[in-house]
PDB file of C-alpha atoms and ligand atoms in Angstrom:
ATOM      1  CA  UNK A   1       0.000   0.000   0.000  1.00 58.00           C
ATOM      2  CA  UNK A   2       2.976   2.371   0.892  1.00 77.00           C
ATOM      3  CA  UNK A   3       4.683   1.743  -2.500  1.00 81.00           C
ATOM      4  CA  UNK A   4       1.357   2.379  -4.035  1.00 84.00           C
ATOM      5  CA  UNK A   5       1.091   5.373  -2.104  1.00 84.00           C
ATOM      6  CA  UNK A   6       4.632   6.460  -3.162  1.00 86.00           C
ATOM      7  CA  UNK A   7       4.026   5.659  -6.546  1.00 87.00           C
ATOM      8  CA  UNK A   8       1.065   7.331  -6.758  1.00 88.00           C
ATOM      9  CA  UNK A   9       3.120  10.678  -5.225  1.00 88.00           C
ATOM     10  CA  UNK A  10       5.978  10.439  -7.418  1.00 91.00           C
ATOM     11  CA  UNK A  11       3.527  10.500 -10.724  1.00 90.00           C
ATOM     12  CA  UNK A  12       1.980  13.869  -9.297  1.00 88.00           C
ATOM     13  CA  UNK A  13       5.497  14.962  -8.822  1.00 88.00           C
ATOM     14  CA  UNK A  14       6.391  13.784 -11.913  1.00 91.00           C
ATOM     15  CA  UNK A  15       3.156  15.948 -13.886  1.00 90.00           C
ATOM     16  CA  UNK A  16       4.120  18.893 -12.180  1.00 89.00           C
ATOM     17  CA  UNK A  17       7.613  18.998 -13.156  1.00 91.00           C
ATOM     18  CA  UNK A  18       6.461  18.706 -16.755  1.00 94.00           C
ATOM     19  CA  UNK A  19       3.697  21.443 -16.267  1.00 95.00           C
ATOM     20  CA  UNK A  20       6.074  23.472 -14.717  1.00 96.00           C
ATOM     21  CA  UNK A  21       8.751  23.460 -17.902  1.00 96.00           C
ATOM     22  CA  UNK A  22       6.492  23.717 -19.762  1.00 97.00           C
ATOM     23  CA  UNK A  23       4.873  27.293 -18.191  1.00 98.00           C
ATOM     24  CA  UNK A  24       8.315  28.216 -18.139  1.00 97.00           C
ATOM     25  CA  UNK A  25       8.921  27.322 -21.546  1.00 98.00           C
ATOM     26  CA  UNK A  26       5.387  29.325 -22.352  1.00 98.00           C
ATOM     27  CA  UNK A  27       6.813  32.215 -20.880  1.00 97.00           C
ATOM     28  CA  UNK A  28      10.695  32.222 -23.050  1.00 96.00           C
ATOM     29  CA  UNK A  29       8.332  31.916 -25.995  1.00 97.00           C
ATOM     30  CA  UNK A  30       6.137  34.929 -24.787  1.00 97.00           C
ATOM     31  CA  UNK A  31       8.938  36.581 -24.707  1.00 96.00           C
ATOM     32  CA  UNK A  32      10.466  35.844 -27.973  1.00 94.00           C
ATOM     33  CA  UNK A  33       6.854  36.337 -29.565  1.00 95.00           C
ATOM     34  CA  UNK A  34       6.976  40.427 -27.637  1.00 96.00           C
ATOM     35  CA  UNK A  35      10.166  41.058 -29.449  1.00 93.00           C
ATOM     36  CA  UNK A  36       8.986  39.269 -33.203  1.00 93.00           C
ATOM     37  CA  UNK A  37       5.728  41.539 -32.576  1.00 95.00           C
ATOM     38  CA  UNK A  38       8.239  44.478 -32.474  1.00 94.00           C
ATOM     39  CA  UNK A  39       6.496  45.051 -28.260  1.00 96.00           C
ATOM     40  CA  UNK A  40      10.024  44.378 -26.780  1.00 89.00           C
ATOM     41  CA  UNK A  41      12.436  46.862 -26.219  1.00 73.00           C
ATOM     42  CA  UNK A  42      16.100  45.183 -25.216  1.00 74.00           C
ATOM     43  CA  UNK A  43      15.459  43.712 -21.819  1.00 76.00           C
ATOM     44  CA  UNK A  44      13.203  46.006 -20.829  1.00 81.00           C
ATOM     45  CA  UNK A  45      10.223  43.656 -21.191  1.00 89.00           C
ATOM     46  CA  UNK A  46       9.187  41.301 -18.306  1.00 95.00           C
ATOM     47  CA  UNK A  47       6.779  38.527 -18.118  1.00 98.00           C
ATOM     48  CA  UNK A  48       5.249  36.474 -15.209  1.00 98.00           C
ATOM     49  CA  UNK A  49       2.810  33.203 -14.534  1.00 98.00           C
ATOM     50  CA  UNK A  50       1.164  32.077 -11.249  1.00 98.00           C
ATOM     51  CA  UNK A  51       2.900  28.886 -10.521  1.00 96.00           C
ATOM     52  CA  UNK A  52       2.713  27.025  -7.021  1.00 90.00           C
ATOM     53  CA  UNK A  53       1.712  30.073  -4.305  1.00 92.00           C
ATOM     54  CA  UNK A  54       3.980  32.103  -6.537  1.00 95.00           C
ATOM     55  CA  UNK A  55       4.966  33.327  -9.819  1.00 96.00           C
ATOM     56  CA  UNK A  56       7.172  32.511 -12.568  1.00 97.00           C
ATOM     57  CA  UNK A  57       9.007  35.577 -13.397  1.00 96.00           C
ATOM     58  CA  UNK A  58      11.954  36.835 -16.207  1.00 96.00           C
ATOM     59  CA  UNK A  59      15.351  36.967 -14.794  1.00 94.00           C
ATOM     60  CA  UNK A  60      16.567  40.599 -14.754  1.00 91.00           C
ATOM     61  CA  UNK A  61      18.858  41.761 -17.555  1.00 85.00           C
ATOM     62  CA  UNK A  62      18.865  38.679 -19.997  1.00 88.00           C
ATOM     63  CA  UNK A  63      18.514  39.472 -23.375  1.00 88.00           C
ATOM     64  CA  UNK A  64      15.990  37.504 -25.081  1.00 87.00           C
ATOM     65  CA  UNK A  65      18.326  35.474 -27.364  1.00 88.00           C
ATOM     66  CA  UNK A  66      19.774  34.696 -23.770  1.00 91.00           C
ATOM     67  CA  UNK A  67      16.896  33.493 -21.912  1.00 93.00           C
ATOM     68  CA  UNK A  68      16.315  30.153 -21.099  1.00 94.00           C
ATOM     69  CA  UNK A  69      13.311  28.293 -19.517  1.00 94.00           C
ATOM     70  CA  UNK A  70      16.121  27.276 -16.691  1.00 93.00           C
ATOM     71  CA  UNK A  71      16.501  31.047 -16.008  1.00 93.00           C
ATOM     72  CA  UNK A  72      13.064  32.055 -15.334  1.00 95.00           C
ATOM     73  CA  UNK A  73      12.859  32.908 -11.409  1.00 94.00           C
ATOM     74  CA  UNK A  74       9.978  31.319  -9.539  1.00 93.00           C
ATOM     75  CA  UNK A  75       9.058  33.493  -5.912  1.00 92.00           C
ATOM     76  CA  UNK A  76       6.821  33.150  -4.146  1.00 93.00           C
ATOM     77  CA  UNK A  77       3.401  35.743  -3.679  1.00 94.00           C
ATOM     78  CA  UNK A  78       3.986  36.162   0.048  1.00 91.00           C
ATOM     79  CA  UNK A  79       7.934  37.155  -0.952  1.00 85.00           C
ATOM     80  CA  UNK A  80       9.526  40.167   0.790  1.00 79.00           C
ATOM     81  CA  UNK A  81      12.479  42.521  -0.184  1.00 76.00           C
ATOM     82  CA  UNK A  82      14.811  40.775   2.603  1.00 66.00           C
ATOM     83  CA  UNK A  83      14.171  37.005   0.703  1.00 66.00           C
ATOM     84  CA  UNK A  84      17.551  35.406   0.396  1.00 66.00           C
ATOM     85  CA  UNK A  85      16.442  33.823  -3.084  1.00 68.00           C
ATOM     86  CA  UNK A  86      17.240  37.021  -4.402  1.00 68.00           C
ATOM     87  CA  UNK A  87      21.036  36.477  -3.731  1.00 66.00           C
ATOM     88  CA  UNK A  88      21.200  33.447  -5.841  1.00 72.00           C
ATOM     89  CA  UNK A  89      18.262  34.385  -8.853  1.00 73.00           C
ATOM     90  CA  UNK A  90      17.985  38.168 -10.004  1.00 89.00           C
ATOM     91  CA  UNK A  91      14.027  38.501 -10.977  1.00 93.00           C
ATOM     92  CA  UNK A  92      12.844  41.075 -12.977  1.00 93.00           C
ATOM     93  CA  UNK A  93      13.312  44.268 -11.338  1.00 92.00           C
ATOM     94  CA  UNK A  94       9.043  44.877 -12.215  1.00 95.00           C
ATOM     95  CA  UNK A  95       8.945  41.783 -10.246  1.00 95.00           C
ATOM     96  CA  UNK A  96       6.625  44.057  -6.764  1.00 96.00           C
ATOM     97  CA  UNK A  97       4.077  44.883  -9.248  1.00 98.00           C
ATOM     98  CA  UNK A  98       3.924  41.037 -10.896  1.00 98.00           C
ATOM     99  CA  UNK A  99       3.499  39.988  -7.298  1.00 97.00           C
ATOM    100  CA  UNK A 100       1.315  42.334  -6.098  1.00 97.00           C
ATOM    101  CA  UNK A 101      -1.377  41.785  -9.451  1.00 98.00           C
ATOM    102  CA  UNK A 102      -0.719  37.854  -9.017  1.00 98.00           C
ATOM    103  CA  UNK A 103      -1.999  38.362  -5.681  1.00 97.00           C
ATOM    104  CA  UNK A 104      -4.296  40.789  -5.501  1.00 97.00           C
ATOM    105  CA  UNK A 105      -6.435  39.530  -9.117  1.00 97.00           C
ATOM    106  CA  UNK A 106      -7.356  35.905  -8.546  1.00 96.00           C
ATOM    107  CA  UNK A 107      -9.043  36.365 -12.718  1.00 96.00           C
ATOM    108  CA  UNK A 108      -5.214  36.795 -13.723  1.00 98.00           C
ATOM    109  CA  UNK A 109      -2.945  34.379 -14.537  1.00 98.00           C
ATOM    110  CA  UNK A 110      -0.296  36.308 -16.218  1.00 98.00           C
ATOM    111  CA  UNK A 111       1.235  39.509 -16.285  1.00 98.00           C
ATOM    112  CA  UNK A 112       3.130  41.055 -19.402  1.00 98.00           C
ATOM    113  CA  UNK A 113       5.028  44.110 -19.204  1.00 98.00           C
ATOM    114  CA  UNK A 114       6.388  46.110 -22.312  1.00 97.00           C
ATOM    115  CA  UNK A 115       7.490  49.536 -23.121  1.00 96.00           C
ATOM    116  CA  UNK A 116       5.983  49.257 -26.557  1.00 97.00           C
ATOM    117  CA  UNK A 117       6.518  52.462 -28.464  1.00 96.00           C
ATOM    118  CA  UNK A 118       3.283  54.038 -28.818  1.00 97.00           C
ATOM    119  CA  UNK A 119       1.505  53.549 -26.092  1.00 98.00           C
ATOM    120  CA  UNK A 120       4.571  54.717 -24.049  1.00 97.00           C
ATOM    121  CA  UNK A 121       4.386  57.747 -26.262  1.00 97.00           C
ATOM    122  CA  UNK A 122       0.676  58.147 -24.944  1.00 98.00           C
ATOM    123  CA  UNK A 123       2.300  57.483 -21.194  1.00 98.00           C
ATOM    124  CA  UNK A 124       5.200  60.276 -21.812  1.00 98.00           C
ATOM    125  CA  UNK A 125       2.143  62.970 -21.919  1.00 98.00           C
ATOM    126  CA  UNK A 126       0.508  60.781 -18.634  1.00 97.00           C
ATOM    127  CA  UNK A 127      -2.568  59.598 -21.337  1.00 97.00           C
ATOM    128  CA  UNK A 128      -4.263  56.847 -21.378  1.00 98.00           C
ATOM    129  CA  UNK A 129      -6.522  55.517 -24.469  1.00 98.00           C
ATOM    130  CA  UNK A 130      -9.985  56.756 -24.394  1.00 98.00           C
ATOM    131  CA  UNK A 131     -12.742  54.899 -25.929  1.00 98.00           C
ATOM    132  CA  UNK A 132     -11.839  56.023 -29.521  1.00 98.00           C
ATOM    133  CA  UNK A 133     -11.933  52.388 -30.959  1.00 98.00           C
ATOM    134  CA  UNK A 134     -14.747  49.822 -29.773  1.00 98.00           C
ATOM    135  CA  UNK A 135     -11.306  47.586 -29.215  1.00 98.00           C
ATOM    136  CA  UNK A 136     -10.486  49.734 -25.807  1.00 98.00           C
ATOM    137  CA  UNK A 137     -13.694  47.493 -24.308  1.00 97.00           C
ATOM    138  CA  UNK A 138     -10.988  44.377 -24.895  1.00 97.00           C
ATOM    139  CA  UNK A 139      -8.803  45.834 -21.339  1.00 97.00           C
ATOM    140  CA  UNK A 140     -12.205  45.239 -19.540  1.00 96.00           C
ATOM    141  CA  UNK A 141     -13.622  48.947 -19.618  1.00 96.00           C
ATOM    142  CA  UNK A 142     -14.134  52.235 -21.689  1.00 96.00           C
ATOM    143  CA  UNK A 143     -10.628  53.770 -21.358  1.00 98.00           C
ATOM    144  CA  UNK A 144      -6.900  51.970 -20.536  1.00 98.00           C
ATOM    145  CA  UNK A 145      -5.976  53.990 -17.741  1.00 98.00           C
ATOM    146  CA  UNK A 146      -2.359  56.102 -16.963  1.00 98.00           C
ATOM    147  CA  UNK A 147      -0.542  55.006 -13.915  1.00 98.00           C
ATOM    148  CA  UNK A 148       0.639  58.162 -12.335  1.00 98.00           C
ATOM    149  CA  UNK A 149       4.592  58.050 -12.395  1.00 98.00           C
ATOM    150  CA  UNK A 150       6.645  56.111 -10.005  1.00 98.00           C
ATOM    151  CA  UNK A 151      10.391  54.977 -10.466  1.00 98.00           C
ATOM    152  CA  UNK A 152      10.656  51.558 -11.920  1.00 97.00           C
ATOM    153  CA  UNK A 153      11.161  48.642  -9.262  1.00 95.00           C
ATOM    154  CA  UNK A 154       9.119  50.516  -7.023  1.00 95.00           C
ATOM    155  CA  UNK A 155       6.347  49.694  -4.368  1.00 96.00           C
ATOM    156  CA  UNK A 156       4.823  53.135  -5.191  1.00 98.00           C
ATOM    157  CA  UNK A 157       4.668  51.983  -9.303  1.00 98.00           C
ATOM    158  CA  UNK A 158       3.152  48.828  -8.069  1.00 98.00           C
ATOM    159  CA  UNK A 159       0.484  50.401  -5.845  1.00 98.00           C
ATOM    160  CA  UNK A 160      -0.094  52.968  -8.441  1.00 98.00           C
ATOM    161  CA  UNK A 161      -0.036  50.310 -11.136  1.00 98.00           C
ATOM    162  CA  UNK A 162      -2.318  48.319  -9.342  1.00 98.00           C
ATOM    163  CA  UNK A 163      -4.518  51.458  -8.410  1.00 98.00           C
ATOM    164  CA  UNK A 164      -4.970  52.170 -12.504  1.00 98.00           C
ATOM    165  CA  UNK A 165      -5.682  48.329 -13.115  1.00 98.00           C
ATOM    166  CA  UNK A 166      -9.056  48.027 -11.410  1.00 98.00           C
ATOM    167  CA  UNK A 167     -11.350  46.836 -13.234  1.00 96.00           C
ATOM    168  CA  UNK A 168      -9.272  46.641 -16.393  1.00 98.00           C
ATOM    169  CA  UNK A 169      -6.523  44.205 -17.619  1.00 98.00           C
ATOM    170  CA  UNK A 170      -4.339  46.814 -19.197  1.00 98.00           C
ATOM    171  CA  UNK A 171      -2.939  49.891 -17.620  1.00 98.00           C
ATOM    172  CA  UNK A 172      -0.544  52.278 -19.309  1.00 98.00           C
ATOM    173  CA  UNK A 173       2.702  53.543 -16.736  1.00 98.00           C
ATOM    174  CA  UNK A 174       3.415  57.117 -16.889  1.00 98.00           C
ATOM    175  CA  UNK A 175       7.007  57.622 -18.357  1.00 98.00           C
ATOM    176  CA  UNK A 176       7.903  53.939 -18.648  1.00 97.00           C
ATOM    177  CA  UNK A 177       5.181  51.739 -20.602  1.00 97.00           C
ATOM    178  CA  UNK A 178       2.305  49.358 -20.432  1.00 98.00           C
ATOM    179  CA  UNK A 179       0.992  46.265 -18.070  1.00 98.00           C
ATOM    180  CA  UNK A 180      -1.555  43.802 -19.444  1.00 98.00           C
ATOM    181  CA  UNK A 181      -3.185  41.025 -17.996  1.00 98.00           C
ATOM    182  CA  UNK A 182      -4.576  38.008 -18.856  1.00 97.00           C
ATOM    183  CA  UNK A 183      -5.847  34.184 -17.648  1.00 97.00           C
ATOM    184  CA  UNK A 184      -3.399  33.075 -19.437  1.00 97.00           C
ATOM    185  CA  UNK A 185      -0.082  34.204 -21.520  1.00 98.00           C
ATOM    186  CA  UNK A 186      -1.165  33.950 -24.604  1.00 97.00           C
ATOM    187  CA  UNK A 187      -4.243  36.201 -23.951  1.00 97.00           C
ATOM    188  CA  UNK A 188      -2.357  38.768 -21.980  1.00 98.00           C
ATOM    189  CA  UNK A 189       0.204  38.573 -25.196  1.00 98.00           C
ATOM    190  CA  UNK A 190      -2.409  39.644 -27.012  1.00 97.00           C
ATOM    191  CA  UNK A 191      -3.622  41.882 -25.248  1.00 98.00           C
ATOM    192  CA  UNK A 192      -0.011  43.764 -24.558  1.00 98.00           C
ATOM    193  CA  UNK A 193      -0.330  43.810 -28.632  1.00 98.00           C
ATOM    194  CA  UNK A 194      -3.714  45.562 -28.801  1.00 98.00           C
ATOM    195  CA  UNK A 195      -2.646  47.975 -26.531  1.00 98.00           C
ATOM    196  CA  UNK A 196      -0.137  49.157 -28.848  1.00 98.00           C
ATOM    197  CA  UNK A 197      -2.162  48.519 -31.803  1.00 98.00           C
ATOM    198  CA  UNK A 198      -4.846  51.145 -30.293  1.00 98.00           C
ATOM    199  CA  UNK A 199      -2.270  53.088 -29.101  1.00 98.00           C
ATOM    200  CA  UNK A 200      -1.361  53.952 -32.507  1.00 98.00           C
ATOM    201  CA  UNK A 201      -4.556  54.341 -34.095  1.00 98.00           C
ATOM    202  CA  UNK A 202      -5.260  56.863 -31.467  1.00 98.00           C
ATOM    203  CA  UNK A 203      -1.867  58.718 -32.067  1.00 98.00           C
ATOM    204  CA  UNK A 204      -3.088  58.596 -35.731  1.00 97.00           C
ATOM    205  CA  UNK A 205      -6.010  60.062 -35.363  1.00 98.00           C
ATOM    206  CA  UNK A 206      -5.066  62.752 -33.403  1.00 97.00           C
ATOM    207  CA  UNK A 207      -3.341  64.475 -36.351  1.00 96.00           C
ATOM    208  CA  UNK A 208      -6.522  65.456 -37.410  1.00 97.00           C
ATOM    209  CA  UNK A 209      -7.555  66.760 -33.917  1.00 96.00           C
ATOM    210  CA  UNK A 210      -9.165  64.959 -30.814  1.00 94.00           C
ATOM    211  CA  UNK A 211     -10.648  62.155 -31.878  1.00 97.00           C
ATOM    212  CA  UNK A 212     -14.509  61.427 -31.341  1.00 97.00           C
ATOM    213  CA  UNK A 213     -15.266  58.830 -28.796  1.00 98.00           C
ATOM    214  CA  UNK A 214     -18.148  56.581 -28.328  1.00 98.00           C
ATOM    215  CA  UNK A 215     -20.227  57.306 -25.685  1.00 98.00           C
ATOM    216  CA  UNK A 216     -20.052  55.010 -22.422  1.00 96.00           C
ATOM    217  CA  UNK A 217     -23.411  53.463 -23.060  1.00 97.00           C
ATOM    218  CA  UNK A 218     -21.712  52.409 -26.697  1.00 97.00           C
ATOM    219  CA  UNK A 219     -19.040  50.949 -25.002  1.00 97.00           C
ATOM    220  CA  UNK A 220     -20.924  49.009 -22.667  1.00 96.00           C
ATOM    221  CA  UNK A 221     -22.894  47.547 -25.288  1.00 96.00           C
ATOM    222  CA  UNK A 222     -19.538  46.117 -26.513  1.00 96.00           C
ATOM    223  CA  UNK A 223     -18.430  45.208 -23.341  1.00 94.00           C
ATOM    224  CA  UNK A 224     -21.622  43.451 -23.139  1.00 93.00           C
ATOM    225  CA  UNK A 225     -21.407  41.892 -26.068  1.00 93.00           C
ATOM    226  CA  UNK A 226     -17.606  40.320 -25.316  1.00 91.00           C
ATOM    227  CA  UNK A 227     -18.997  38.674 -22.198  1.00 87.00           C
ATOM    228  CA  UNK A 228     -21.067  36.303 -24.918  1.00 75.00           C
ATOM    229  CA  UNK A 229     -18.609  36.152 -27.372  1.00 71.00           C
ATOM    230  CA  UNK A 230     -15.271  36.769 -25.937  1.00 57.00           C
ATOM    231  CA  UNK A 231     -13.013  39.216 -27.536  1.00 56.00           C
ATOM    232  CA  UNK A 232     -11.454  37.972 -30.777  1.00 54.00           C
ATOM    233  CA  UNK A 233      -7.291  36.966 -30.428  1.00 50.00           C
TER     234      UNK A 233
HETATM  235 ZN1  LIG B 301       9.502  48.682 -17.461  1.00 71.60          ZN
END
């Protein structure tokens, strides 16, 4: 019965080690997929899982071509600044706010970070993206909010961060870039994407003046309609 027992253990063991590489996996390709979508500046971008009670995070300061599914950090969500692991694995410096949204947003699963041109551009001026494209509706509400500015690494970007990302799965940072959310990578990949993407319509269609929006009973008539259909990816 013991041996069964043990057996029994040792598969479990066994599926998590392969679920585990292969999240980590998920996330080197995430981050390869940020820089082929053009999303990626350097190492700037950072990308996170839940795993375990924790998080799967990017190393800090590996270049993409670099990065390997051994690197990725795993901390866990109750992790302070004093935690030894830091001595022997450097996490993302972003990693406060990927711990703090992994714990505070039980719907998210994922965290990607970029400083993706545009919408940083938007961020630079402390704008976020009004409802000028029905798409907006896809971060969860009728605008993508601006993070007031904090220093990067910080508990005050993470609160403020955090603060800007209720309610919503995407949050422009001001000065620095964009967080998006998702239940999984791939959607918050996408989502980091369509940020962008609306970022530069909107940029675009400013040369022409302010843009018209659509009114917030428009928008939540699309955000309506997502909830039965889901967004497209
Ligand atoms: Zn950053």
């Amino acid at each position: 019965m013991n041996g069964e027992r043990r057996a029994g253990e040792a598969a479990v063991r066994a599926r998590e080690v392969r679920e585990e590489a292969a999240l980590r996996q998920q996330i080197v390709d995430t981050v390869c997929e940020m820089e082929h979508l053009g999303i990626n500046q350097g190492t700037s971008g950072n990308v996170s899982a839940r795993w375990c009670e924790g998080l799967l995070i990017t190393p800090s300061g590996v270049p993409s071509a670099d990065l390997t599914r051994e690197r990725i950090v795993w901390m866990p969500l109750d992790v302070r600044d004093d935690n030894p692991l830091f001595e022997a694995q450097r996490p993302s410096s972003e990693w406060r706010f990927h711990r703090d949204i992994l714990s505070a947003r039980l719907d998210v699963n994922a965290v990607v970070h970029t400083h993706s041109s545009a919408a940083t551009a938007l961020a630079i001026h402390g704008r976020g993206i009004p409802a000028h494209h029905y798409m907006v509706a896809a971060a969860g509400g009728n605008s993508i909010r601006c993070a007031p500015y904090a220093i990067f690494g910080s508990q005050a970007l993470s609160d403020r961060a955090l603060e800007a990302l209720r309610h919503r799965f995407a949050c422009l940072l001001a000065h620095h870039g964009v967080i998006a959310l998702g239940p999984d990578l791939s959607r918050a990949l996408w989502l980091a994407n369509e940020v962008e993407v609306l970022a530069k319509q909107y940029l675009l269609a400013c040369q022409l003046g302010e843009p018209p929006l659509l009114t917030d009973a428009q928008m939540s008539e699309v955000i309506e309609k997502f909830k039965g259909y889901g967004p497209r990816k």
